[in-house]
Amino acid sequence: MKVVFDPVGGPLLTELAAVIAKYGRIVVYGALSSEPTQIPALSLLQNRLTIRGFYMVEVVSDDARLAKAVAFITDGIEH
């Protein structure tokens, strides 16, 4: 896996970092876990991973951005 989307956080982030491909990217877009989310620094460094946060409200609260996102997803599903 090169890209993983994580809506949970918590201890799951450490597990994801352990199995993702080198140079992979983890996109955290939620915090459903009630447990703290720790940054798995060793996996990050050894595998040159990127962890990025994504705040959905920035998209859904902007009509133009939301329309663009919906079009992008719809196009991807159709193809």
Short mmCIF file of N, CA, C and O in Angstrom, two decimals:
data_model
loop_
_atom_site.label_atom_id
_atom_site.label_comp_id
_atom_site.label_asym_id
_atom_site.label_seq_id
_atom_site.Cartn_x
_atom_site.Cartn_y
_atom_site.Cartn_z
N MET A 1 0.84 -1.18 0.00
CA MET A 1 0.00 0.00 0.00
C MET A 1 0.88 1.25 0.00
O MET A 1 1.82 1.34 0.76
N LYS A 2 0.54 2.18 -0.85
CA LYS A 2 1.27 3.45 -0.90
C LYS A 2 0.54 4.56 -0.16
O LYS A 2 1.16 5.47 0.35
N VAL A 3 -0.80 4.49 -0.13
CA VAL A 3 -1.60 5.52 0.55
C VAL A 3 -2.63 4.82 1.42
O VAL A 3 -3.30 3.89 0.97
N VAL A 4 -2.74 5.29 2.67
CA VAL A 4 -3.74 4.75 3.59
C VAL A 4 -4.52 5.92 4.16
O VAL A 4 -3.93 6.93 4.56
N PHE A 5 -5.83 5.79 4.20
CA PHE A 5 -6.70 6.81 4.79
C PHE A 5 -7.17 6.30 6.14
O PHE A 5 -7.74 5.22 6.23
N ASP A 6 -6.91 7.07 7.19
CA ASP A 6 -7.20 6.64 8.55
C ASP A 6 -8.21 7.58 9.21
O ASP A 6 -7.88 8.69 9.58
N PRO A 7 -9.46 7.11 9.42
CA PRO A 7 -10.44 7.92 10.11
C PRO A 7 -10.45 7.67 11.62
O PRO A 7 -11.21 8.29 12.34
N VAL A 8 -9.58 6.78 12.11
CA VAL A 8 -9.64 6.33 13.50
C VAL A 8 -8.57 6.96 14.38
O VAL A 8 -8.86 7.47 15.45
N GLY A 9 -7.31 6.92 13.95
CA GLY A 9 -6.22 7.40 14.80
C GLY A 9 -5.96 6.43 15.93
O GLY A 9 -6.17 5.23 15.81
N GLY A 10 -5.50 6.94 17.06
CA GLY A 10 -5.20 6.09 18.20
C GLY A 10 -4.09 5.10 17.87
O GLY A 10 -3.23 5.37 17.02
N PRO A 11 -4.08 3.95 18.53
CA PRO A 11 -3.04 2.95 18.32
C PRO A 11 -3.00 2.42 16.89
O PRO A 11 -1.98 1.90 16.44
N LEU A 12 -4.09 2.56 16.16
CA LEU A 12 -4.15 2.07 14.78
C LEU A 12 -3.09 2.75 13.91
O LEU A 12 -2.54 2.13 12.99
N LEU A 13 -2.77 3.99 14.17
CA LEU A 13 -1.78 4.71 13.36
C LEU A 13 -0.44 4.00 13.39
O LEU A 13 0.23 3.86 12.37
N THR A 14 -0.04 3.51 14.55
CA THR A 14 1.22 2.77 14.67
C THR A 14 1.18 1.49 13.85
O THR A 14 2.14 1.14 13.18
N GLU A 15 0.04 0.80 13.87
CA GLU A 15 -0.11 -0.43 13.09
C GLU A 15 -0.06 -0.14 11.59
O GLU A 15 0.57 -0.87 10.83
N LEU A 16 -0.71 0.92 11.17
CA LEU A 16 -0.69 1.28 9.75
C LEU A 16 0.73 1.62 9.29
O LEU A 16 1.15 1.21 8.22
N ALA A 17 1.45 2.35 10.11
CA ALA A 17 2.82 2.75 9.77
C ALA A 17 3.73 1.53 9.65
O ALA A 17 4.71 1.55 8.90
N ALA A 18 3.41 0.46 10.35
CA ALA A 18 4.23 -0.74 10.32
C ALA A 18 4.03 -1.56 9.04
O ALA A 18 4.91 -2.33 8.67
N VAL A 19 2.90 -1.38 8.36
CA VAL A 19 2.61 -2.22 7.19
C VAL A 19 2.58 -1.48 5.86
O VAL A 19 2.54 -2.10 4.81
N ILE A 20 2.61 -0.17 5.88
CA ILE A 20 2.55 0.61 4.65
C ILE A 20 3.90 0.51 3.91
O ILE A 20 4.94 0.31 4.53
N ALA A 21 3.87 0.65 2.61
CA ALA A 21 5.08 0.57 1.79
C ALA A 21 6.03 1.74 2.08
O ALA A 21 5.60 2.80 2.53
N LYS A 22 7.31 1.53 1.79
CA LYS A 22 8.27 2.63 1.91
C LYS A 22 7.81 3.80 1.08
O LYS A 22 7.24 3.62 0.00
N TYR A 23 8.06 4.99 1.58
CA TYR A 23 7.67 6.25 0.96
C TYR A 23 6.14 6.41 0.90
O TYR A 23 5.63 7.22 0.14
N GLY A 24 5.43 5.64 1.70
CA GLY A 24 3.97 5.72 1.72
C GLY A 24 3.47 6.97 2.42
O GLY A 24 4.22 7.71 3.07
N ARG A 25 2.18 7.19 2.27
CA ARG A 25 1.54 8.36 2.87
C ARG A 25 0.31 7.89 3.65
O ARG A 25 -0.51 7.13 3.13
N ILE A 26 0.20 8.37 4.87
CA ILE A 26 -0.98 8.10 5.70
C ILE A 26 -1.74 9.41 5.84
O ILE A 26 -1.17 10.41 6.29
N VAL A 27 -3.00 9.40 5.45
CA VAL A 27 -3.84 10.59 5.56
C VAL A 27 -4.80 10.37 6.72
O VAL A 27 -5.67 9.50 6.66
N VAL A 28 -4.62 11.14 7.77
CA VAL A 28 -5.48 11.03 8.95
C VAL A 28 -6.58 12.07 8.80
O VAL A 28 -6.32 13.26 8.68
N TYR A 29 -7.84 11.59 8.78
CA TYR A 29 -8.95 12.52 8.60
C TYR A 29 -10.02 12.38 9.66
O TYR A 29 -11.13 12.90 9.53
N GLY A 30 -9.67 11.70 10.74
CA GLY A 30 -10.62 11.56 11.83
C GLY A 30 -9.91 11.12 13.09
O GLY A 30 -8.73 10.76 13.06
N ALA A 31 -10.63 11.16 14.19
CA ALA A 31 -10.08 10.75 15.48
C ALA A 31 -11.14 9.97 16.25
O ALA A 31 -11.56 10.35 17.33
N LEU A 32 -11.59 8.88 15.65
CA LEU A 32 -12.66 8.09 16.24
C LEU A 32 -12.21 7.31 17.48
O LEU A 32 -13.03 6.97 18.32
N SER A 33 -10.92 7.04 17.58
CA SER A 33 -10.41 6.32 18.74
C SER A 33 -10.47 7.21 19.98
O SER A 33 -10.17 8.40 19.91
N SER A 34 -10.81 6.61 21.09
CA SER A 34 -10.81 7.35 22.34
C SER A 34 -9.42 7.36 22.98
O SER A 34 -9.19 8.05 23.97
N GLU A 35 -8.50 6.61 22.40
CA GLU A 35 -7.13 6.54 22.91
C GLU A 35 -6.25 7.57 22.21
O GLU A 35 -6.52 7.95 21.07
N PRO A 36 -5.19 8.02 22.87
CA PRO A 36 -4.29 9.00 22.25
C PRO A 36 -3.63 8.45 20.98
O PRO A 36 -3.38 7.26 20.88
N THR A 37 -3.37 9.33 20.05
CA THR A 37 -2.67 8.97 18.82
C THR A 37 -1.21 9.36 18.97
O THR A 37 -0.90 10.52 19.17
N GLN A 38 -0.34 8.36 18.91
CA GLN A 38 1.09 8.62 19.02
C GLN A 38 1.72 8.54 17.65
O GLN A 38 1.32 7.73 16.81
N ILE A 39 2.70 9.38 17.41
CA ILE A 39 3.41 9.38 16.14
C ILE A 39 4.47 8.27 16.17
O ILE A 39 5.36 8.29 17.02
N PRO A 40 4.40 7.31 15.25
CA PRO A 40 5.36 6.21 15.22
C PRO A 40 6.67 6.66 14.56
O PRO A 40 6.94 6.34 13.39
N ALA A 41 7.48 7.40 15.29
CA ALA A 41 8.67 8.06 14.73
C ALA A 41 9.63 7.09 14.07
O ALA A 41 10.16 7.38 12.99
N LEU A 42 9.88 5.94 14.66
CA LEU A 42 10.84 5.01 14.08
C LEU A 42 10.37 4.51 12.71
O LEU A 42 11.15 4.50 11.75
N SER A 43 9.11 4.11 12.60
CA SER A 43 8.57 3.68 11.30
C SER A 43 8.62 4.82 10.29
O SER A 43 8.92 4.62 9.12
N LEU A 44 8.30 6.01 10.76
CA LEU A 44 8.32 7.20 9.90
C LEU A 44 9.70 7.40 9.29
O LEU A 44 9.84 7.60 8.08
N LEU A 45 10.72 7.34 10.14
CA LEU A 45 12.08 7.58 9.69
C LEU A 45 12.61 6.44 8.82
O LEU A 45 13.16 6.67 7.74
N GLN A 46 12.45 5.21 9.28
CA GLN A 46 12.99 4.07 8.56
C GLN A 46 12.36 3.88 7.19
O GLN A 46 13.03 3.50 6.23
N ASN A 47 11.08 4.15 7.09
CA ASN A 47 10.36 3.90 5.83
C ASN A 47 10.04 5.17 5.05
O ASN A 47 9.34 5.12 4.06
N ARG A 48 10.56 6.31 5.53
CA ARG A 48 10.38 7.61 4.87
C ARG A 48 8.92 7.90 4.60
O ARG A 48 8.50 8.26 3.50
N LEU A 49 8.10 7.72 5.63
CA LEU A 49 6.66 7.91 5.50
C LEU A 49 6.28 9.38 5.66
O LEU A 49 7.00 10.16 6.27
N THR A 50 5.10 9.69 5.13
CA THR A 50 4.50 11.00 5.32
C THR A 50 3.16 10.79 6.00
O THR A 50 2.37 9.96 5.58
N ILE A 51 2.92 11.55 7.07
CA ILE A 51 1.60 11.55 7.71
C ILE A 51 1.03 12.94 7.52
O ILE A 51 1.67 13.94 7.83
N ARG A 52 -0.17 12.98 6.98
CA ARG A 52 -0.80 14.27 6.70
C ARG A 52 -2.20 14.29 7.31
O ARG A 52 -2.94 13.32 7.22
N GLY A 53 -2.54 15.40 7.90
CA GLY A 53 -3.88 15.58 8.43
C GLY A 53 -4.78 16.23 7.39
O GLY A 53 -4.33 17.05 6.60
N PHE A 54 -6.04 15.82 7.36
CA PHE A 54 -7.01 16.38 6.43
C PHE A 54 -8.26 16.73 7.23
O PHE A 54 -8.83 15.88 7.91
N TYR A 55 -8.68 17.98 7.13
CA TYR A 55 -9.84 18.47 7.88
C TYR A 55 -11.01 18.62 6.91
O TYR A 55 -11.07 19.56 6.11
N MET A 56 -11.93 17.69 6.96
CA MET A 56 -13.05 17.61 6.02
C MET A 56 -13.91 18.87 5.99
O MET A 56 -14.44 19.23 4.94
N VAL A 57 -14.02 19.57 7.11
CA VAL A 57 -14.86 20.76 7.18
C VAL A 57 -14.42 21.81 6.16
O VAL A 57 -15.25 22.55 5.61
N GLU A 58 -13.13 21.87 5.86
CA GLU A 58 -12.65 22.83 4.87
C GLU A 58 -13.26 22.60 3.50
O GLU A 58 -13.42 23.53 2.72
N VAL A 59 -13.61 21.36 3.21
CA VAL A 59 -14.21 21.03 1.90
C VAL A 59 -15.72 21.17 1.95
O VAL A 59 -16.32 21.81 1.09
N VAL A 60 -16.35 20.56 2.94
CA VAL A 60 -17.81 20.53 2.96
C VAL A 60 -18.45 21.87 3.27
O VAL A 60 -19.63 22.08 2.99
N SER A 61 -17.69 22.80 3.83
CA SER A 61 -18.26 24.11 4.14
C SER A 61 -18.08 25.12 3.01
O SER A 61 -18.53 26.27 3.11
N ASP A 62 -17.43 24.71 1.93
CA ASP A 62 -17.18 25.58 0.78
C ASP A 62 -17.85 24.95 -0.44
O ASP A 62 -17.41 23.90 -0.93
N ASP A 63 -18.91 25.57 -0.93
CA ASP A 63 -19.70 24.98 -2.02
C ASP A 63 -18.86 24.64 -3.26
O ASP A 63 -19.04 23.58 -3.86
N ALA A 64 -17.96 25.51 -3.64
CA ALA A 64 -17.13 25.27 -4.83
C ALA A 64 -16.19 24.08 -4.62
O ALA A 64 -16.06 23.22 -5.50
N ARG A 65 -15.55 24.03 -3.46
CA ARG A 65 -14.64 22.91 -3.17
C ARG A 65 -15.41 21.60 -3.05
O ARG A 65 -14.94 20.55 -3.50
N LEU A 66 -16.60 21.65 -2.46
CA LEU A 66 -17.41 20.45 -2.32
C LEU A 66 -17.82 19.93 -3.69
O LEU A 66 -17.73 18.73 -3.96
N ALA A 67 -18.26 20.81 -4.57
CA ALA A 67 -18.66 20.40 -5.93
C ALA A 67 -17.48 19.77 -6.67
O ALA A 67 -17.64 18.75 -7.35
N LYS A 68 -16.31 20.34 -6.52
CA LYS A 68 -15.11 19.81 -7.17
C LYS A 68 -14.77 18.42 -6.61
O LYS A 68 -14.42 17.50 -7.35
N ALA A 69 -14.88 18.26 -5.29
CA ALA A 69 -14.59 16.97 -4.65
C ALA A 69 -15.59 15.90 -5.10
O ALA A 69 -15.20 14.78 -5.41
N VAL A 70 -16.86 16.26 -5.14
CA VAL A 70 -17.88 15.31 -5.57
C VAL A 70 -17.65 14.89 -7.02
O VAL A 70 -17.73 13.71 -7.36
N ALA A 71 -17.31 15.84 -7.88
CA ALA A 71 -17.02 15.52 -9.28
C ALA A 71 -15.82 14.59 -9.41
O ALA A 71 -15.83 13.64 -10.18
N PHE A 72 -14.78 14.86 -8.63
CA PHE A 72 -13.57 14.03 -8.65
C PHE A 72 -13.88 12.60 -8.23
O PHE A 72 -13.47 11.63 -8.88
N ILE A 73 -14.64 12.44 -7.15
CA ILE A 73 -14.98 11.12 -6.66
C ILE A 73 -15.90 10.39 -7.63
O ILE A 73 -15.70 9.22 -7.94
N THR A 74 -16.90 11.09 -8.13
CA THR A 74 -17.83 10.49 -9.09
C THR A 74 -17.10 10.01 -10.34
O THR A 74 -17.33 8.90 -10.83
N ASP A 75 -16.20 10.84 -10.84
CA ASP A 75 -15.43 10.46 -12.02
C ASP A 75 -14.59 9.21 -11.74
O ASP A 75 -14.50 8.31 -12.57
N GLY A 76 -13.98 9.15 -10.57
CA GLY A 76 -13.17 7.99 -10.21
C GLY A 76 -13.98 6.72 -10.10
O GLY A 76 -13.53 5.64 -10.48
N ILE A 77 -15.20 6.83 -9.59
CA ILE A 77 -16.06 5.66 -9.45
C ILE A 77 -16.52 5.18 -10.82
O ILE A 77 -16.60 3.97 -11.08
N GLU A 78 -16.81 6.11 -11.72
CA GLU A 78 -17.31 5.75 -13.06
C GLU A 78 -16.24 5.08 -13.91
O GLU A 78 -16.55 4.34 -14.81
N HIS A 79 -14.98 5.37 -13.61
CA HIS A 79 -13.90 4.81 -14.42
C HIS A 79 -13.22 3.75 -13.62
O HIS A 79 -12.45 3.10 -13.61
#
